[in-house]
Short mmCIF file of C-alpha atoms and ligand atoms in Angstrom, two decimals:
data_model
loop_
_atom_site.label_atom_id
_atom_site.label_comp_id
_atom_site.label_asym_id
_atom_site.label_seq_id
_atom_site.Cartn_x
_atom_site.Cartn_y
_atom_site.Cartn_z
CA MET A 1 -11.68 -20.67 11.39
CA GLY A 2 -12.82 -20.37 7.79
CA ASN A 3 -11.32 -21.73 4.52
CA PHE A 4 -11.12 -18.95 2.26
CA LEU A 5 -7.59 -19.38 1.90
CA ALA A 6 -7.35 -23.07 2.51
CA GLY A 7 -4.02 -24.52 1.17
CA LYS A 8 -2.48 -21.20 0.09
CA VAL A 9 0.76 -19.53 1.56
CA VAL A 10 0.63 -15.85 1.96
CA ALA A 11 3.62 -13.50 3.10
CA VAL A 12 2.59 -10.19 4.91
CA THR A 13 5.08 -7.50 5.54
CA GLY A 14 4.59 -4.89 8.27
CA ALA A 15 2.71 -7.77 10.18
CA GLY A 16 3.89 -7.18 13.57
CA ARG A 17 1.32 -4.49 14.26
CA GLY A 18 -1.67 -2.58 13.21
CA ILE A 19 -3.25 -3.61 9.82
CA GLY A 20 -0.59 -6.05 8.77
CA ARG A 21 -0.96 -7.93 12.00
CA ALA A 22 -4.67 -8.14 11.44
CA VAL A 23 -4.01 -9.38 7.88
CA ALA A 24 -1.83 -12.14 8.98
CA LEU A 25 -4.21 -13.42 11.72
CA ALA A 26 -7.04 -13.28 9.30
CA CYS A 27 -5.09 -15.10 6.63
CA ALA A 28 -4.01 -17.91 9.13
CA ALA A 29 -7.64 -18.00 10.44
CA GLU A 30 -8.90 -18.48 6.75
CA GLY A 31 -6.38 -21.57 6.22
CA ALA A 32 -3.44 -19.82 4.89
CA LYS A 33 0.15 -20.64 6.14
CA VAL A 34 1.63 -17.27 6.83
CA VAL A 35 5.11 -15.69 6.49
CA VAL A 36 5.04 -12.90 9.11
CA ASN A 37 7.59 -10.18 8.33
CA ASP A 38 8.21 -7.18 10.55
CA TYR A 39 11.33 -5.08 11.04
CA GLY A 40 9.95 -4.00 14.56
CA VAL A 41 10.58 -0.27 14.05
CA SER A 42 9.07 2.91 15.60
CA ILE A 43 6.71 4.99 13.48
CA GLU A 44 9.53 6.70 12.12
CA GLY A 45 11.34 3.67 11.10
CA ALA A 46 14.04 3.64 13.95
CA GLU A 47 15.01 1.07 16.60
CA PRO A 48 14.36 -2.13 14.95
CA ALA A 49 13.32 -5.05 17.42
CA SER A 50 13.17 -8.52 15.98
CA GLU A 51 10.70 -9.97 18.44
CA ILE A 52 7.63 -8.23 17.15
CA ALA A 53 7.08 -10.73 14.05
CA GLY A 54 7.65 -13.58 16.49
CA THR A 55 4.90 -12.39 18.79
CA VAL A 56 2.37 -12.69 15.91
CA VAL A 57 3.61 -16.12 15.06
CA LYS A 58 2.96 -17.24 18.51
CA GLU A 59 -0.66 -15.65 18.40
CA ILE A 60 -1.26 -17.56 15.04
CA GLU A 61 0.08 -20.76 16.38
CA ALA A 62 -1.89 -20.43 19.59
CA ALA A 63 -5.04 -20.21 17.50
CA GLY A 64 -4.01 -23.35 15.67
CA GLY A 65 -2.74 -21.96 12.52
CA GLU A 66 0.85 -22.14 11.00
CA ALA A 67 3.39 -19.14 10.67
CA VAL A 68 6.88 -18.34 10.34
CA ALA A 69 8.66 -14.97 11.31
CA VAL A 70 11.01 -12.94 9.15
CA ALA A 71 12.40 -9.86 10.91
CA ASP A 72 14.24 -8.47 7.97
CA ASP A 73 14.10 -4.86 6.55
CA ILE A 74 11.93 -5.10 3.49
CA ALA A 75 13.44 -1.86 2.06
CA THR A 76 16.48 -4.05 1.07
CA MET A 77 16.53 -6.48 -1.80
CA ALA A 78 17.82 -9.17 0.52
CA GLY A 79 15.01 -8.61 2.84
CA GLY A 80 12.35 -8.85 0.10
CA GLN A 81 13.95 -12.01 -1.22
CA ARG A 82 14.18 -13.44 2.37
CA VAL A 83 10.38 -13.17 2.79
CA VAL A 84 9.69 -15.10 -0.43
CA ASP A 85 12.45 -17.60 0.03
CA THR A 86 11.15 -18.25 3.59
CA ALA A 87 7.76 -19.13 2.19
CA LEU A 88 9.43 -21.54 -0.41
CA GLU A 89 11.76 -23.22 1.99
CA ARG A 90 9.04 -23.77 4.82
CA TYR A 91 6.07 -24.25 2.97
CA GLY A 92 6.99 -24.96 -0.50
CA ARG A 93 5.02 -22.36 -2.31
CA ILE A 94 3.91 -18.73 -2.44
CA ASP A 95 0.36 -17.78 -3.47
CA GLY A 96 0.13 -14.25 -2.29
CA VAL A 97 2.16 -11.28 -0.89
CA VAL A 98 0.80 -8.40 0.97
CA CYS A 99 3.02 -5.32 1.34
CA VAL A 100 1.78 -3.37 4.37
CA ALA A 101 5.07 -2.06 5.95
CA GLY A 102 5.22 1.59 6.28
CA ILE A 103 6.76 4.47 8.17
CA LEU A 104 6.12 8.31 8.55
CA ARG A 105 8.37 11.21 8.62
CA GLU A 106 6.31 14.29 8.57
CA ARG A 107 7.77 17.73 7.35
CA MET A 108 6.76 20.58 5.20
CA LEU A 109 8.34 20.08 1.73
CA PHE A 110 10.39 23.40 1.95
CA ASN A 111 11.99 21.91 5.06
CA MET A 112 12.16 18.26 4.21
CA SER A 113 15.70 16.75 4.60
CA GLU A 114 17.19 13.79 2.50
CA GLU A 115 16.93 11.76 5.68
CA GLU A 116 13.19 12.30 5.81
CA TRP A 117 12.55 11.71 2.21
CA ASP A 118 14.82 8.55 1.54
CA PRO A 119 13.63 6.04 4.17
CA VAL A 120 9.92 6.80 3.69
CA VAL A 121 10.23 6.05 -0.15
CA ALA A 122 12.64 3.14 0.59
CA THR A 123 10.04 1.72 3.05
CA HIS A 124 7.04 1.94 1.05
CA LEU A 125 7.85 2.07 -2.57
CA LYS A 126 11.00 0.01 -2.68
CA GLY A 127 9.67 -2.10 0.18
CA THR A 128 6.60 -3.07 -2.14
CA PHE A 129 9.06 -3.51 -5.17
CA THR A 130 11.43 -5.93 -3.28
CA VAL A 131 8.87 -8.36 -2.44
CA PHE A 132 6.67 -7.92 -5.64
CA ARG A 133 10.11 -8.66 -7.63
CA ALA A 134 10.98 -11.83 -5.76
CA ALA A 135 7.34 -13.17 -5.43
CA SER A 136 6.30 -12.29 -9.14
CA ALA A 137 9.52 -14.26 -10.50
CA VAL A 138 8.07 -17.36 -8.67
CA MET A 139 4.38 -16.75 -9.51
CA ARG A 140 5.26 -16.22 -13.21
CA GLU A 141 6.88 -19.79 -13.45
CA ARG A 142 3.77 -21.39 -11.68
CA ARG A 143 1.29 -19.25 -13.45
CA GLY A 144 -0.50 -17.77 -10.67
CA GLY A 145 -0.67 -15.72 -7.60
CA THR A 146 -1.72 -12.38 -6.09
CA LEU A 147 0.16 -9.23 -5.36
CA ILE A 148 -1.17 -6.58 -2.99
CA GLY A 149 0.25 -3.18 -2.22
CA PHE A 150 -0.99 -0.63 0.40
CA THR A 151 -1.55 2.90 -0.69
CA SER A 152 -3.43 5.76 0.96
CA GLY A 153 -5.98 8.20 -0.04
CA ASN A 154 -2.96 10.74 0.72
CA HIS A 155 -1.65 9.58 -2.85
CA GLN A 156 -3.92 12.64 -4.00
CA GLY A 157 -1.44 14.77 -2.25
CA SER A 158 -0.50 15.66 1.35
CA VAL A 159 0.15 19.24 2.94
CA SER A 160 3.26 17.97 5.19
CA GLN A 161 3.70 14.38 3.96
CA ALA A 162 5.14 14.90 0.49
CA ASN A 163 7.46 12.02 0.87
CA TYR A 164 4.76 9.67 1.91
CA SER A 165 2.31 10.88 -0.67
CA ALA A 166 4.79 10.39 -3.49
CA ALA A 167 5.59 6.89 -2.26
CA LYS A 168 1.79 5.90 -1.92
CA GLY A 169 1.29 7.45 -5.63
CA GLY A 170 4.21 5.26 -6.69
CA ILE A 171 2.72 2.21 -5.23
CA ILE A 172 -0.49 2.57 -7.19
CA SER A 173 1.65 2.71 -10.41
CA LEU A 174 3.72 -0.26 -9.34
CA VAL A 175 0.61 -2.39 -8.77
CA ARG A 176 -0.90 -1.35 -12.07
CA SER A 177 2.39 -2.12 -13.97
CA ALA A 178 2.48 -5.60 -12.18
CA ALA A 179 -1.25 -6.04 -13.17
CA LEU A 180 -0.26 -5.37 -16.86
CA GLY A 181 2.98 -7.16 -17.00
CA LEU A 182 1.92 -10.35 -15.32
CA HIS A 183 -1.52 -10.65 -16.56
CA LYS A 184 -0.69 -13.18 -19.13
CA TYR A 185 0.88 -15.36 -16.42
CA GLY A 186 -2.38 -15.36 -14.41
CA VAL A 187 -1.00 -13.41 -11.60
CA THR A 188 -3.28 -10.37 -10.19
CA ALA A 189 -2.15 -7.21 -8.55
CA ASN A 190 -4.29 -4.96 -6.48
CA CYS A 191 -3.85 -2.06 -3.96
CA VAL A 192 -5.80 -1.21 -0.77
CA ALA A 193 -6.15 2.21 0.56
CA PRO A 194 -7.09 1.63 4.21
CA VAL A 195 -8.49 3.84 6.92
CA ALA A 196 -8.28 1.93 10.30
CA ARG A 197 -7.38 2.80 14.01
CA THR A 198 -3.73 2.00 14.34
CA ARG A 199 -0.74 3.94 15.82
CA MET A 200 -0.13 5.44 12.38
CA SER A 201 -3.76 6.66 11.95
CA ALA A 202 -3.39 8.40 15.24
CA ASN A 203 -0.60 10.43 13.72
CA VAL A 204 -2.46 11.87 10.60
CA PRO A 205 -2.66 15.57 10.27
CA MET A 206 -6.45 15.77 10.10
CA GLU A 207 -9.56 14.26 11.70
CA LEU A 208 -10.62 11.08 9.83
CA LYS A 209 -14.34 11.12 9.71
CA GLU A 210 -14.73 7.55 7.96
CA ILE A 211 -12.59 5.18 9.84
CA GLY A 212 -12.66 1.24 11.02
CA GLU A 213 -10.64 -1.32 12.54
CA PRO A 214 -7.55 -3.27 11.05
CA GLU A 215 -9.99 -6.11 10.88
CA ASP A 216 -12.26 -4.60 8.31
CA VAL A 217 -9.05 -4.12 5.96
CA ALA A 218 -8.06 -7.79 6.58
CA ALA A 219 -11.35 -9.00 5.37
CA LEU A 220 -10.79 -7.11 2.06
CA VAL A 221 -7.22 -8.54 1.76
CA VAL A 222 -8.41 -12.12 2.35
CA TYR A 223 -11.02 -11.75 -0.21
CA LEU A 224 -8.61 -10.36 -2.75
CA LEU A 225 -6.03 -13.18 -2.12
CA SER A 226 -8.95 -15.81 -2.48
CA ASP A 227 -9.92 -17.75 -5.53
CA ARG A 228 -13.30 -15.87 -5.40
CA ALA A 229 -11.51 -12.61 -6.34
CA ARG A 230 -9.52 -14.40 -8.85
CA GLU A 231 -12.56 -15.97 -10.57
CA GLU A 232 -13.89 -12.28 -10.90
CA ARG A 233 -10.59 -11.39 -12.51
CA ILE A 234 -10.04 -8.51 -10.13
CA THR A 235 -6.76 -6.86 -11.00
CA GLY A 236 -5.09 -3.33 -11.34
CA GLN A 237 -7.78 -1.89 -8.84
CA VAL A 238 -7.45 0.53 -5.94
CA TYR A 239 -9.94 -0.14 -3.16
CA THR A 240 -10.48 2.17 -0.07
CA ILE A 241 -11.86 0.35 2.94
CA ALA A 242 -13.02 2.46 6.08
CA GLY A 243 -15.04 0.62 8.45
CA PRO A 244 -18.26 -0.29 6.81
CA LYS A 245 -17.42 1.77 3.50
CA ILE A 246 -15.63 0.15 0.49
CA ALA A 247 -15.14 2.21 -2.41
CA VAL A 248 -13.07 1.51 -5.86
CA TRP A 249 -10.87 4.51 -7.22
CA ALA A 250 -11.18 5.44 -10.87
CA GLN A 251 -8.42 4.61 -13.34
CA PRO A 252 -6.47 7.67 -14.56
CA ARG A 253 -7.41 8.86 -17.77
CA GLU A 254 -7.45 12.03 -19.99
CA LEU A 255 -10.38 14.30 -19.22
CA ARG A 256 -10.69 16.41 -22.18
CA ALA A 257 -8.32 17.11 -25.25
CA ALA A 258 -7.96 19.62 -27.84
CA TYR A 259 -5.83 19.85 -30.90
CA ALA A 260 -3.70 22.69 -32.48
CA ASP A 261 -3.81 23.90 -35.91
CA GLY A 262 -0.22 23.42 -36.58
CA SER A 263 2.23 23.29 -33.88
CA TRP A 264 1.88 24.89 -30.38
CA THR A 265 3.47 28.07 -29.10
CA PRO A 266 3.25 29.44 -25.49
CA GLU A 267 1.05 32.36 -27.02
CA LYS A 268 -1.36 29.86 -28.76
CA LEU A 269 -1.67 27.93 -25.52
CA ALA A 270 -2.13 31.08 -23.55
CA ASP A 271 -5.30 31.93 -25.83
CA PHE A 272 -6.43 28.30 -26.23
CA LEU A 273 -6.01 26.26 -23.01
CA PRO A 274 -8.21 28.03 -20.58
CA GLY A 275 -11.40 27.77 -22.75
CA THR A 276 -10.80 24.26 -24.15
CA VAL A 277 -9.26 21.72 -21.92
CA GLY A 278 -9.09 23.98 -19.03
CA THR A 279 -8.25 22.46 -15.55
CA ASP A 280 -9.64 19.55 -13.41
CA PRO A 281 -10.18 21.15 -9.98
CA MET A 282 -8.09 19.60 -7.12
CA PRO A 283 -10.62 18.32 -4.55
CA MET A 284 -8.27 18.59 -1.64
CA LEU A 285 -7.56 22.33 -2.41
CA THR A 286 -11.11 23.05 -1.12
CA GLN A 287 -10.21 21.27 2.02
CA LEU A 288 -7.22 23.18 2.92
CA GLU A 289 -8.67 25.42 5.50
CA ALA A 290 -10.48 22.58 7.26
CA MET A 291 -7.05 20.47 7.45
CA ALA A 292 -5.26 23.39 8.74
CA ALA A 293 -7.51 23.82 11.57
CA ALA A 294 -7.55 20.20 12.46
CA ALA A 295 -3.80 20.17 12.10
CA ALA A 296 -3.66 23.20 14.43
CA SER A 297 -5.61 21.43 17.19
CA LYS A 298 -3.32 18.37 17.02
CA GLU A 299 -0.04 20.26 17.29
CA ARG A 300 1.30 19.46 13.86
CA PRO A 301 4.91 20.23 12.92
CA ASN A 302 4.89 23.36 10.89
CA ALA A 303 8.57 23.31 10.38
N1 NAD B 401 -3.75 3.09 9.45
C1 NAD B 401 -4.47 3.75 8.46
O1 NAD B 401 -5.41 4.53 8.60
C2 NAD B 401 -3.68 3.96 7.21
C3 NAD B 401 -4.22 4.80 6.27
C4 NAD B 401 -3.61 4.89 5.00
C5 NAD B 401 -2.60 4.08 4.74
N2 NAD B 401 -2.11 3.23 5.63
C6 NAD B 401 -1.00 2.29 5.21
O2 NAD B 401 -1.35 0.96 5.60
C7 NAD B 401 0.00 0.29 6.11
C8 NAD B 401 -0.04 -0.21 7.53
O3 NAD B 401 -0.32 1.04 8.42
P1 NAD B 401 -0.55 0.90 9.94
O4 NAD B 401 -1.47 1.82 10.18
O5 NAD B 401 -0.87 -0.54 10.21
O6 NAD B 401 0.99 1.09 10.66
P2 NAD B 401 1.66 0.71 11.83
O7 NAD B 401 2.76 1.58 12.26
O8 NAD B 401 0.70 0.29 12.89
O9 NAD B 401 2.47 -0.75 11.38
C9 NAD B 401 3.29 -0.72 10.44
C10 NAD B 401 4.54 -1.90 10.58
O10 NAD B 401 5.31 -1.97 9.62
C11 NAD B 401 6.46 -2.25 10.14
N3 NAD B 401 7.73 -1.84 9.30
C12 NAD B 401 8.13 -0.47 9.11
N4 NAD B 401 9.26 -0.35 8.26
C13 NAD B 401 9.54 -1.92 7.99
C14 NAD B 401 10.48 -2.45 7.23
N5 NAD B 401 11.44 -1.61 6.64
N6 NAD B 401 10.47 -3.77 7.06
C15 NAD B 401 9.45 -4.51 7.63
N7 NAD B 401 8.55 -4.06 8.46
C16 NAD B 401 8.60 -2.58 8.55
C17 NAD B 401 6.54 -1.57 11.38
O11 NAD B 401 7.47 -2.13 12.41
C18 NAD B 401 5.11 -1.78 11.86
O12 NAD B 401 5.06 -2.82 12.81
C19 NAD B 401 1.03 1.25 5.91
O13 NAD B 401 1.59 1.13 4.44
C20 NAD B 401 0.32 2.64 5.85
O14 NAD B 401 1.05 3.63 4.99
C21 NAD B 401 -2.71 3.13 6.83
#
């Protein structure tokens, strides 16, 4: 047991399995009291089973830590609120929330149904909002706290998971908005893009060359929740962690600008744009053939 998070109370969603479970165990091992949330669903988000969160609580208690289970669906406002309220009722405070819960419903865009789009966006993006919303209201009052969202390298785009990619891009913008909106209250917000061996990564459409264990991701989350990261004023950042690799993503910014002499017309743009602002080539476009070959070998849905 370390003391990186001694005295802190941390809530972790999706903490019944995979990365969330490793985060919850690591937070407890570093001295935090932990709210373990998990709806206990299949990878597609079906068949909720409430015992999953309780199992992790027992593991934490067996190791000498303190934890409480919440089996709610964080895609609901009531679920997000309950996660935060449980921390306050049981432990009297909330210092950090880590939104890890996620599901996958893979389908090509041209065949994707509303039933494949809505739950994925609701679990990832709204499920981060519900918890951030409830936690930030308390953190604003007590002038401190840490919000952590989970994104993916797939926020750059995805061949067969437009729903997941769009939700993960949304989470980055939500985290940056939280960083901006809560800066004056001493609340930090950051995003983690993990690559780790779990049931979810076993499902990705391509071979992952750089990958590690959920415990690598948990170490980064513990650091970001700690006073050491707060002293460095780390906020509004997106970090990839993949085994031994850690990387920071660039902030979005305009690459090149040009100005019209007078107002724009389509004709003027057709003459002017290609030779001036041009394009910024999309790195993933160059990987399409390799991804298609990997997908074919893994029997991906092409429907
Ligand atoms: N594993 C990777 O390499 C990888 C890569 C990129 C991003 N991610 C992201 O990291 C996070 C964790 O992924 P993982 O690989 O550990 O997945 P996982 O499937 O092992 O665990 C996800 C957990 O979230 C829970 N969950 C799902 N919907 C929920 C809801 N509505 N309310 C509460 N809990 C819910 C599930 O029951 C499950 O226990 C996800 O957000 C995922 O998108 C993972």
